[in-house]
Amino acid sequence: MKEYKRKPLQWAFFVMMTVLILSACASAKKTTYFQDVRNLSQTISSQVSEIKLKPNDKISIVIKSKDPTISELFNLPISQQVVGRRTDPSSYESQTQQSQYAAGYTVDSDGNIDFPMIGKIQVAGLTRMETAKYIKQLLEEKEFATNPIVTVEYMNLHISILGEVKEPGQYIIDQDKITILDALAKAGDLTIYGRRDSVMVIRQDGSKNTTYMVNMTSAKNVLQSPAYFLQQNDVVYVAPNAARSRQTNEFQSTSFWLSVSSLLTTITLFILK
């Protein structure tokens, strides 16, 4: 009889351990990146997409030449720029790092900049390096400079990262191409509550907004997504998972009361046995 009385307790313990193990496996499956890497038979390549200039973008252009008058003629005055990891002006890091930069040119609604001596230059749709090469070509064609060095840098380009990441905020683009992996790394990666299977990227192209959903648990989905390479002004949003959503409204959740009921039932059975 004693052995018979112990069996229900052993069975309950076995069931509880099974549930815990299955829950752990399910949780790992939801939080692990690139789960299909071993299953891919060939390397997946994504089309490299560099940042291209758009209206309202601001760039600095510095011309260097053997003739010092050329620099004075084409280079705008030097100003101070606050440089930080994020564009948040209240952050200590942003406040303590400063550098000098040439005042910038803003791309107008038609995609042009107004450059000294040359006039309107169409730069929309060009990369940073393409813009530098084009300006150098114009300077040489008009015989304003011989073999000048043209440097173009981004000034106000950024992306926004929101939702379930460790450090949400607005981040400066300081490179020619940036991937969604780079962006999430800048934000300190997703929290444990972030949904890795549906990271949203909102992209504005003129008056049109396009939304992409990226499944970070699939390498194939990530690398083949049009949102793998980000563009300026993209918004990356990481939605909360079910656990985080329940936390915001825990006491009104049906699952919460079911869990309480199940716990009370289990305690009662243990006491009776």
PDB file of C-alpha atoms in Angstrom:
ATOM      1  CA  MET A   1       0.000   0.000   0.000  1.00  0.00           C
ATOM      2  CA  LYS A   2       2.869   2.393   0.777  1.00  0.00           C
ATOM      3  CA  GLU A   3       4.331   1.869  -2.683  1.00  0.00           C
ATOM      4  CA  TYR A   4       0.914   2.559  -4.241  1.00  0.00           C
ATOM      5  CA  LYS A   5       0.639   5.868  -2.340  1.00  0.00           C
ATOM      6  CA  ARG A   6       4.001   7.020  -3.612  1.00  0.00           C
ATOM      7  CA  LYS A   7       3.170   6.459  -7.266  1.00  0.00           C
ATOM      8  CA  PRO A   8       0.870   9.493  -7.715  1.00  0.00           C
ATOM      9  CA  LEU A   9       3.576  11.759  -6.270  1.00  0.00           C
ATOM     10  CA  GLN A  10       6.215  10.228  -8.524  1.00  0.00           C
ATOM     11  CA  TRP A  11       3.910  10.613 -11.495  1.00  0.00           C
ATOM     12  CA  ALA A  12       3.233  14.251 -10.675  1.00  0.00           C
ATOM     13  CA  PHE A  13       6.965  14.909 -10.318  1.00  0.00           C
ATOM     14  CA  PHE A  14       7.622  13.228 -13.659  1.00  0.00           C
ATOM     15  CA  VAL A  15       4.964  15.325 -15.376  1.00  0.00           C
ATOM     16  CA  MET A  16       6.319  18.545 -13.867  1.00  0.00           C
ATOM     17  CA  MET A  17       9.886  17.760 -14.971  1.00  0.00           C
ATOM     18  CA  THR A  18       8.700  16.892 -18.482  1.00  0.00           C
ATOM     19  CA  VAL A  19       6.834  20.189 -18.747  1.00  0.00           C
ATOM     20  CA  LEU A  20       9.886  22.116 -17.547  1.00  0.00           C
ATOM     21  CA  ILE A  21      12.189  20.385 -20.060  1.00  0.00           C
ATOM     22  CA  LEU A  22       9.790  20.965 -22.949  1.00  0.00           C
ATOM     23  CA  SER A  23       9.378  24.603 -21.931  1.00  0.00           C
ATOM     24  CA  ALA A  24      13.137  25.079 -21.858  1.00  0.00           C
ATOM     25  CA  CYS A  25      13.488  23.555 -25.331  1.00  0.00           C
ATOM     26  CA  ALA A  26      10.702  25.750 -26.696  1.00  0.00           C
ATOM     27  CA  SER A  27      12.257  28.831 -25.124  1.00  0.00           C
ATOM     28  CA  ALA A  28      15.663  28.064 -26.647  1.00  0.00           C
ATOM     29  CA  LYS A  29      14.080  27.610 -30.047  1.00  0.00           C
ATOM     30  CA  LYS A  30      12.495  31.064 -29.813  1.00  0.00           C
ATOM     31  CA  THR A  31      15.683  32.862 -28.742  1.00  0.00           C
ATOM     32  CA  THR A  32      18.358  31.221 -30.916  1.00  0.00           C
ATOM     33  CA  TYR A  33      19.508  33.002 -34.078  1.00  0.00           C
ATOM     34  CA  PHE A  34      20.104  31.313 -37.446  1.00  0.00           C
ATOM     35  CA  GLN A  35      18.675  27.909 -36.554  1.00  0.00           C
ATOM     36  CA  ASP A  36      18.753  26.729 -40.171  1.00  0.00           C
ATOM     37  CA  VAL A  37      22.472  27.290 -40.761  1.00  0.00           C
ATOM     38  CA  ARG A  38      23.326  23.579 -40.601  1.00  0.00           C
ATOM     39  CA  ASN A  39      20.469  22.751 -42.936  1.00  0.00           C
ATOM     40  CA  LEU A  40      21.571  25.110 -45.705  1.00  0.00           C
ATOM     41  CA  SER A  41      23.198  23.192 -48.538  1.00  0.00           C
ATOM     42  CA  GLN A  42      24.895  26.227 -50.048  1.00  0.00           C
ATOM     43  CA  THR A  43      26.124  29.631 -49.038  1.00  0.00           C
ATOM     44  CA  ILE A  44      23.480  32.331 -49.262  1.00  0.00           C
ATOM     45  CA  SER A  45      24.684  35.607 -50.712  1.00  0.00           C
ATOM     46  CA  SER A  46      22.868  38.888 -50.360  1.00  0.00           C
ATOM     47  CA  GLN A  47      23.176  41.826 -52.730  1.00  0.00           C
ATOM     48  CA  VAL A  48      25.418  44.466 -51.198  1.00  0.00           C
ATOM     49  CA  SER A  49      23.524  47.720 -50.834  1.00  0.00           C
ATOM     50  CA  GLU A  50      25.425  50.854 -49.882  1.00  0.00           C
ATOM     51  CA  ILE A  51      23.799  53.968 -48.484  1.00  0.00           C
ATOM     52  CA  LYS A  52      22.641  56.272 -51.274  1.00  0.00           C
ATOM     53  CA  LEU A  53      21.853  59.933 -50.838  1.00  0.00           C
ATOM     54  CA  LYS A  54      18.251  61.128 -50.644  1.00  0.00           C
ATOM     55  CA  PRO A  55      16.543  64.520 -50.352  1.00  0.00           C
ATOM     56  CA  ASN A  56      17.085  66.185 -46.952  1.00  0.00           C
ATOM     57  CA  ASP A  57      20.329  64.285 -46.361  1.00  0.00           C
ATOM     58  CA  LYS A  58      23.221  66.460 -45.243  1.00  0.00           C
ATOM     59  CA  ILE A  59      26.818  65.841 -46.286  1.00  0.00           C
ATOM     60  CA  SER A  60      30.173  67.515 -45.772  1.00  0.00           C
ATOM     61  CA  ILE A  61      32.474  67.991 -48.776  1.00  0.00           C
ATOM     62  CA  VAL A  62      36.160  68.772 -48.304  1.00  0.00           C
ATOM     63  CA  ILE A  63      38.402  69.658 -51.275  1.00  0.00           C
ATOM     64  CA  LYS A  64      42.183  69.363 -50.943  1.00  0.00           C
ATOM     65  CA  SER A  65      44.527  70.702 -53.595  1.00  0.00           C
ATOM     66  CA  LYS A  66      48.101  71.855 -54.013  1.00  0.00           C
ATOM     67  CA  ASP A  67      46.738  75.350 -54.539  1.00  0.00           C
ATOM     68  CA  PRO A  68      45.603  76.669 -51.115  1.00  0.00           C
ATOM     69  CA  THR A  69      43.200  79.138 -52.754  1.00  0.00           C
ATOM     70  CA  ILE A  70      41.186  76.197 -54.066  1.00  0.00           C
ATOM     71  CA  SER A  71      40.559  74.973 -50.540  1.00  0.00           C
ATOM     72  CA  GLU A  72      39.468  78.422 -49.426  1.00  0.00           C
ATOM     73  CA  LEU A  73      37.168  78.731 -52.419  1.00  0.00           C
ATOM     74  CA  PHE A  74      35.310  75.431 -52.159  1.00  0.00           C
ATOM     75  CA  ASN A  75      35.511  74.400 -48.497  1.00  0.00           C
ATOM     76  CA  LEU A  76      32.863  75.732 -46.146  1.00  0.00           C
ATOM     77  CA  PRO A  77      33.824  77.126 -42.719  1.00  0.00           C
ATOM     78  CA  ILE A  78      34.828  74.730 -39.968  1.00  0.00           C
ATOM     79  CA  SER A  79      32.312  74.230 -37.167  1.00  0.00           C
ATOM     80  CA  GLN A  80      31.992  72.101 -34.057  1.00  0.00           C
ATOM     81  CA  GLN A  81      30.073  68.821 -34.123  1.00  0.00           C
ATOM     82  CA  VAL A  82      29.055  66.686 -31.181  1.00  0.00           C
ATOM     83  CA  VAL A  83      30.036  63.116 -31.926  1.00  0.00           C
ATOM     84  CA  GLY A  84      28.646  60.281 -29.847  1.00  0.00           C
ATOM     85  CA  ARG A  85      27.594  56.670 -30.085  1.00  0.00           C
ATOM     86  CA  ARG A  86      24.001  57.812 -30.113  1.00  0.00           C
ATOM     87  CA  THR A  87      22.397  61.060 -31.165  1.00  0.00           C
ATOM     88  CA  ASP A  88      20.860  61.519 -27.720  1.00  0.00           C
ATOM     89  CA  PRO A  89      22.297  64.887 -26.627  1.00  0.00           C
ATOM     90  CA  SER A  90      21.685  64.090 -22.945  1.00  0.00           C
ATOM     91  CA  SER A  91      24.075  61.138 -22.917  1.00  0.00           C
ATOM     92  CA  TYR A  92      27.418  61.671 -21.191  1.00  0.00           C
ATOM     93  CA  GLU A  93      29.330  60.101 -24.053  1.00  0.00           C
ATOM     94  CA  SER A  94      27.764  62.405 -26.616  1.00  0.00           C
ATOM     95  CA  GLN A  95      28.482  65.493 -24.519  1.00  0.00           C
ATOM     96  CA  THR A  96      32.144  64.694 -23.997  1.00  0.00           C
ATOM     97  CA  GLN A  97      33.190  63.851 -27.567  1.00  0.00           C
ATOM     98  CA  GLN A  98      33.592  66.686 -30.046  1.00  0.00           C
ATOM     99  CA  SER A  99      35.292  67.094 -33.402  1.00  0.00           C
ATOM    100  CA  GLN A 100      35.611  69.689 -36.142  1.00  0.00           C
ATOM    101  CA  TYR A 101      33.810  69.285 -39.434  1.00  0.00           C
ATOM    102  CA  ALA A 102      33.084  71.315 -42.535  1.00  0.00           C
ATOM    103  CA  ALA A 103      29.646  72.886 -42.660  1.00  0.00           C
ATOM    104  CA  GLY A 104      27.394  70.710 -44.736  1.00  0.00           C
ATOM    105  CA  TYR A 105      25.391  70.722 -47.933  1.00  0.00           C
ATOM    106  CA  THR A 106      21.744  69.686 -47.740  1.00  0.00           C
ATOM    107  CA  VAL A 107      20.282  67.690 -50.625  1.00  0.00           C
ATOM    108  CA  ASP A 108      17.168  69.537 -51.801  1.00  0.00           C
ATOM    109  CA  SER A 109      13.825  68.026 -52.790  1.00  0.00           C
ATOM    110  CA  ASP A 110      15.041  67.618 -56.388  1.00  0.00           C
ATOM    111  CA  GLY A 111      18.129  65.704 -55.257  1.00  0.00           C
ATOM    112  CA  ASN A 112      20.617  68.530 -55.832  1.00  0.00           C
ATOM    113  CA  ILE A 113      23.201  70.402 -53.803  1.00  0.00           C
ATOM    114  CA  ASP A 114      24.315  73.951 -54.580  1.00  0.00           C
ATOM    115  CA  PHE A 115      28.098  73.810 -54.884  1.00  0.00           C
ATOM    116  CA  PRO A 116      30.356  76.887 -55.179  1.00  0.00           C
ATOM    117  CA  MET A 117      31.383  77.888 -58.719  1.00  0.00           C
ATOM    118  CA  ILE A 118      29.681  74.852 -60.213  1.00  0.00           C
ATOM    119  CA  GLY A 119      26.078  75.371 -59.156  1.00  0.00           C
ATOM    120  CA  LYS A 120      23.482  72.613 -58.933  1.00  0.00           C
ATOM    121  CA  ILE A 121      24.891  69.080 -58.729  1.00  0.00           C
ATOM    122  CA  GLN A 122      22.584  66.055 -58.832  1.00  0.00           C
ATOM    123  CA  VAL A 123      23.687  63.710 -56.039  1.00  0.00           C
ATOM    124  CA  ALA A 124      20.496  61.858 -55.062  1.00  0.00           C
ATOM    125  CA  GLY A 125      20.894  58.155 -55.776  1.00  0.00           C
ATOM    126  CA  LEU A 126      24.688  58.304 -55.499  1.00  0.00           C
ATOM    127  CA  THR A 127      26.801  56.721 -52.790  1.00  0.00           C
ATOM    128  CA  ARG A 128      29.317  58.719 -50.790  1.00  0.00           C
ATOM    129  CA  MET A 129      32.228  57.557 -52.944  1.00  0.00           C
ATOM    130  CA  GLU A 130      30.299  58.109 -56.182  1.00  0.00           C
ATOM    131  CA  THR A 131      29.527  61.666 -55.095  1.00  0.00           C
ATOM    132  CA  ALA A 132      33.191  62.367 -54.359  1.00  0.00           C
ATOM    133  CA  LYS A 133      34.255  60.937 -57.719  1.00  0.00           C
ATOM    134  CA  TYR A 134      31.622  62.984 -59.568  1.00  0.00           C
ATOM    135  CA  ILE A 135      32.611  66.268 -57.908  1.00  0.00           C
ATOM    136  CA  LYS A 136      36.282  65.594 -58.638  1.00  0.00           C
ATOM    137  CA  GLN A 137      35.406  65.005 -62.293  1.00  0.00           C
ATOM    138  CA  LEU A 138      33.473  68.291 -62.490  1.00  0.00           C
ATOM    139  CA  LEU A 139      36.319  70.252 -60.881  1.00  0.00           C
ATOM    140  CA  GLU A 140      38.820  68.874 -63.382  1.00  0.00           C
ATOM    141  CA  GLU A 141      36.541  69.340 -66.398  1.00  0.00           C
ATOM    142  CA  LYS A 142      35.991  73.003 -65.528  1.00  0.00           C
ATOM    143  CA  GLU A 143      39.725  73.344 -64.751  1.00  0.00           C
ATOM    144  CA  PHE A 144      39.092  74.616 -61.236  1.00  0.00           C
ATOM    145  CA  ALA A 145      41.619  72.133 -59.789  1.00  0.00           C
ATOM    146  CA  THR A 146      44.162  69.594 -60.964  1.00  0.00           C
ATOM    147  CA  ASN A 147      43.929  66.146 -59.398  1.00  0.00           C
ATOM    148  CA  PRO A 148      42.088  67.346 -56.263  1.00  0.00           C
ATOM    149  CA  ILE A 149      41.286  65.083 -53.339  1.00  0.00           C
ATOM    150  CA  VAL A 150      37.543  65.116 -52.617  1.00  0.00           C
ATOM    151  CA  THR A 151      36.209  63.715 -49.354  1.00  0.00           C
ATOM    152  CA  VAL A 152      32.490  63.297 -48.715  1.00  0.00           C
ATOM    153  CA  GLU A 153      31.099  62.358 -45.314  1.00  0.00           C
ATOM    154  CA  TYR A 154      27.583  61.789 -43.996  1.00  0.00           C
ATOM    155  CA  MET A 155      26.342  64.254 -41.387  1.00  0.00           C
ATOM    156  CA  ASN A 156      22.722  63.673 -40.362  1.00  0.00           C
ATOM    157  CA  LEU A 157      22.099  60.088 -41.469  1.00  0.00           C
ATOM    158  CA  HIS A 158      20.693  57.807 -38.802  1.00  0.00           C
ATOM    159  CA  ILE A 159      18.506  54.811 -38.015  1.00  0.00           C
ATOM    160  CA  SER A 160      16.063  54.327 -35.132  1.00  0.00           C
ATOM    161  CA  ILE A 161      15.942  51.121 -33.081  1.00  0.00           C
ATOM    162  CA  LEU A 162      12.909  50.652 -30.834  1.00  0.00           C
ATOM    163  CA  GLY A 163      11.164  47.993 -28.777  1.00  0.00           C
ATOM    164  CA  GLU A 164      12.693  45.049 -26.938  1.00  0.00           C
ATOM    165  CA  VAL A 165      16.383  45.889 -27.298  1.00  0.00           C
ATOM    166  CA  LYS A 166      18.786  46.715 -24.488  1.00  0.00           C
ATOM    167  CA  GLU A 167      19.492  50.285 -25.626  1.00  0.00           C
ATOM    168  CA  PRO A 168      16.733  51.673 -27.858  1.00  0.00           C
ATOM    169  CA  GLY A 169      17.424  55.009 -29.501  1.00  0.00           C
ATOM    170  CA  GLN A 170      18.560  56.834 -32.605  1.00  0.00           C
ATOM    171  CA  TYR A 171      21.953  55.799 -33.996  1.00  0.00           C
ATOM    172  CA  ILE A 172      24.222  57.683 -36.398  1.00  0.00           C
ATOM    173  CA  ILE A 173      25.207  56.031 -39.687  1.00  0.00           C
ATOM    174  CA  ASP A 174      28.955  56.442 -40.078  1.00  0.00           C
ATOM    175  CA  GLN A 175      29.677  53.768 -42.686  1.00  0.00           C
ATOM    176  CA  ASP A 176      28.822  53.104 -46.318  1.00  0.00           C
ATOM    177  CA  LYS A 177      26.637  50.092 -45.573  1.00  0.00           C
ATOM    178  CA  ILE A 178      24.912  48.873 -42.444  1.00  0.00           C
ATOM    179  CA  THR A 179      23.028  45.620 -41.935  1.00  0.00           C
ATOM    180  CA  ILE A 180      20.194  44.810 -39.574  1.00  0.00           C
ATOM    181  CA  LEU A 181      22.714  42.744 -37.598  1.00  0.00           C
ATOM    182  CA  ASP A 182      24.952  45.804 -37.209  1.00  0.00           C
ATOM    183  CA  ALA A 183      21.951  47.830 -36.050  1.00  0.00           C
ATOM    184  CA  LEU A 184      20.859  45.324 -33.410  1.00  0.00           C
ATOM    185  CA  ALA A 185      24.454  45.024 -32.206  1.00  0.00           C
ATOM    186  CA  LYS A 186      24.616  48.812 -31.775  1.00  0.00           C
ATOM    187  CA  ALA A 187      21.495  48.590 -29.608  1.00  0.00           C
ATOM    188  CA  GLY A 188      23.027  45.883 -27.420  1.00  0.00           C
ATOM    189  CA  ASP A 189      21.069  42.997 -28.984  1.00  0.00           C
ATOM    190  CA  LEU A 190      17.485  41.959 -28.263  1.00  0.00           C
ATOM    191  CA  THR A 191      16.335  41.414 -24.714  1.00  0.00           C
ATOM    192  CA  ILE A 192      15.127  37.959 -23.717  1.00  0.00           C
ATOM    193  CA  TYR A 193      11.592  39.259 -24.248  1.00  0.00           C
ATOM    194  CA  GLY A 194      12.132  40.343 -27.879  1.00  0.00           C
ATOM    195  CA  ARG A 195      10.511  38.368 -30.697  1.00  0.00           C
ATOM    196  CA  ARG A 196      13.312  37.149 -32.912  1.00  0.00           C
ATOM    197  CA  ASP A 197      10.993  35.626 -35.484  1.00  0.00           C
ATOM    198  CA  SER A 198       9.398  38.915 -36.558  1.00  0.00           C
ATOM    199  CA  VAL A 199      11.662  41.976 -36.350  1.00  0.00           C
ATOM    200  CA  MET A 200       9.978  44.833 -38.201  1.00  0.00           C
ATOM    201  CA  VAL A 201      11.790  47.313 -40.450  1.00  0.00           C
ATOM    202  CA  ILE A 202       9.825  50.383 -41.547  1.00  0.00           C
ATOM    203  CA  ARG A 203      11.307  52.193 -44.540  1.00  0.00           C
ATOM    204  CA  GLN A 204      10.206  55.534 -45.962  1.00  0.00           C
ATOM    205  CA  ASP A 205      10.840  56.247 -49.625  1.00  0.00           C
ATOM    206  CA  GLY A 206       9.409  59.649 -50.400  1.00  0.00           C
ATOM    207  CA  SER A 207       5.721  59.523 -49.506  1.00  0.00           C
ATOM    208  CA  LYS A 208       5.665  55.727 -49.488  1.00  0.00           C
ATOM    209  CA  ASN A 209       6.200  53.579 -46.387  1.00  0.00           C
ATOM    210  CA  THR A 210       7.217  49.945 -46.766  1.00  0.00           C
ATOM    211  CA  THR A 211       7.271  47.421 -43.922  1.00  0.00           C
ATOM    212  CA  TYR A 212       9.486  44.321 -43.889  1.00  0.00           C
ATOM    213  CA  MET A 213       9.335  41.450 -41.398  1.00  0.00           C
ATOM    214  CA  VAL A 214      12.668  39.721 -40.728  1.00  0.00           C
ATOM    215  CA  ASN A 215      12.896  36.325 -39.033  1.00  0.00           C
ATOM    216  CA  MET A 216      16.178  36.402 -37.119  1.00  0.00           C
ATOM    217  CA  THR A 217      15.943  32.682 -36.308  1.00  0.00           C
ATOM    218  CA  SER A 218      16.476  31.918 -40.012  1.00  0.00           C
ATOM    219  CA  ALA A 219      19.770  32.835 -41.695  1.00  0.00           C
ATOM    220  CA  LYS A 220      18.179  32.346 -45.094  1.00  0.00           C
ATOM    221  CA  ASN A 221      15.345  34.738 -44.292  1.00  0.00           C
ATOM    222  CA  VAL A 222      17.710  37.366 -42.868  1.00  0.00           C
ATOM    223  CA  LEU A 223      20.217  37.335 -45.723  1.00  0.00           C
ATOM    224  CA  GLN A 224      17.606  37.330 -48.471  1.00  0.00           C
ATOM    225  CA  SER A 225      15.458  40.050 -46.932  1.00  0.00           C
ATOM    226  CA  PRO A 226      15.322  43.464 -48.695  1.00  0.00           C
ATOM    227  CA  ALA A 227      15.801  44.905 -45.201  1.00  0.00           C
ATOM    228  CA  TYR A 228      19.091  43.073 -44.534  1.00  0.00           C
ATOM    229  CA  PHE A 229      20.942  46.214 -45.612  1.00  0.00           C
ATOM    230  CA  LEU A 230      19.371  49.209 -43.912  1.00  0.00           C
ATOM    231  CA  GLN A 231      18.918  52.691 -45.305  1.00  0.00           C
ATOM    232  CA  GLN A 232      18.958  56.089 -43.628  1.00  0.00           C
ATOM    233  CA  ASN A 233      15.853  56.859 -41.567  1.00  0.00           C
ATOM    234  CA  ASP A 234      14.883  53.180 -41.306  1.00  0.00           C
ATOM    235  CA  VAL A 235      13.040  52.258 -38.114  1.00  0.00           C
ATOM    236  CA  VAL A 236      13.805  48.835 -36.621  1.00  0.00           C
ATOM    237  CA  TYR A 237      11.155  47.651 -34.168  1.00  0.00           C
ATOM    238  CA  VAL A 238      11.404  44.536 -32.021  1.00  0.00           C
ATOM    239  CA  ALA A 239       7.997  43.434 -30.760  1.00  0.00           C
ATOM    240  CA  PRO A 240       7.596  41.920 -27.262  1.00  0.00           C
ATOM    241  CA  ASN A 241       6.943  38.196 -26.960  1.00  0.00           C
ATOM    242  CA  ALA A 242       3.924  36.673 -25.247  1.00  0.00           C
ATOM    243  CA  ALA A 243       5.622  36.623 -21.845  1.00  0.00           C
ATOM    244  CA  ARG A 244       6.316  40.366 -21.933  1.00  0.00           C
ATOM    245  CA  SER A 245       2.821  41.132 -23.209  1.00  0.00           C
ATOM    246  CA  ARG A 246       1.301  39.198 -20.318  1.00  0.00           C
ATOM    247  CA  GLN A 247       3.397  41.158 -17.846  1.00  0.00           C
ATOM    248  CA  THR A 248       1.742  44.395 -18.916  1.00  0.00           C
ATOM    249  CA  ASN A 249      -1.715  43.079 -18.102  1.00  0.00           C
ATOM    250  CA  GLU A 250      -0.973  40.105 -15.868  1.00  0.00           C
ATOM    251  CA  PHE A 251      -3.935  40.144 -13.521  1.00  0.00           C
ATOM    252  CA  GLN A 252      -6.459  40.445 -16.324  1.00  0.00           C
ATOM    253  CA  SER A 253      -4.909  37.553 -18.241  1.00  0.00           C
ATOM    254  CA  THR A 254      -6.856  34.296 -18.553  1.00  0.00           C
ATOM    255  CA  SER A 255      -3.614  32.334 -18.548  1.00  0.00           C
ATOM    256  CA  PHE A 256      -2.661  33.938 -15.223  1.00  0.00           C
ATOM    257  CA  TRP A 257      -5.787  32.670 -13.477  1.00  0.00           C
ATOM    258  CA  LEU A 258      -5.415  29.275 -15.135  1.00  0.00           C
ATOM    259  CA  SER A 259      -1.873  29.074 -13.772  1.00  0.00           C
ATOM    260  CA  VAL A 260      -3.074  30.034 -10.294  1.00  0.00           C
ATOM    261  CA  SER A 261      -5.844  27.435 -10.480  1.00  0.00           C
ATOM    262  CA  SER A 262      -3.420  24.761 -11.640  1.00  0.00           C
ATOM    263  CA  LEU A 263      -0.993  25.595  -8.841  1.00  0.00           C
ATOM    264  CA  LEU A 264      -3.700  25.430  -6.185  1.00  0.00           C
ATOM    265  CA  THR A 265      -4.908  22.101  -7.562  1.00  0.00           C
ATOM    266  CA  THR A 266      -1.389  20.652  -7.466  1.00  0.00           C
ATOM    267  CA  ILE A 267      -0.837  21.812  -3.871  1.00  0.00           C
ATOM    268  CA  THR A 268      -4.169  20.336  -2.806  1.00  0.00           C
ATOM    269  CA  LEU A 269      -3.325  16.952  -4.381  1.00  0.00           C
ATOM    270  CA  PHE A 270       0.035  16.856  -2.610  1.00  0.00           C
ATOM    271  CA  ILE A 271      -1.601  17.615   0.724  1.00  0.00           C
ATOM    272  CA  LEU A 272      -4.277  14.949   0.253  1.00  0.00           C
ATOM    273  CA  LYS A 273      -1.774  12.275  -0.774  1.00  0.00           C
TER     274      LYS A 273
END
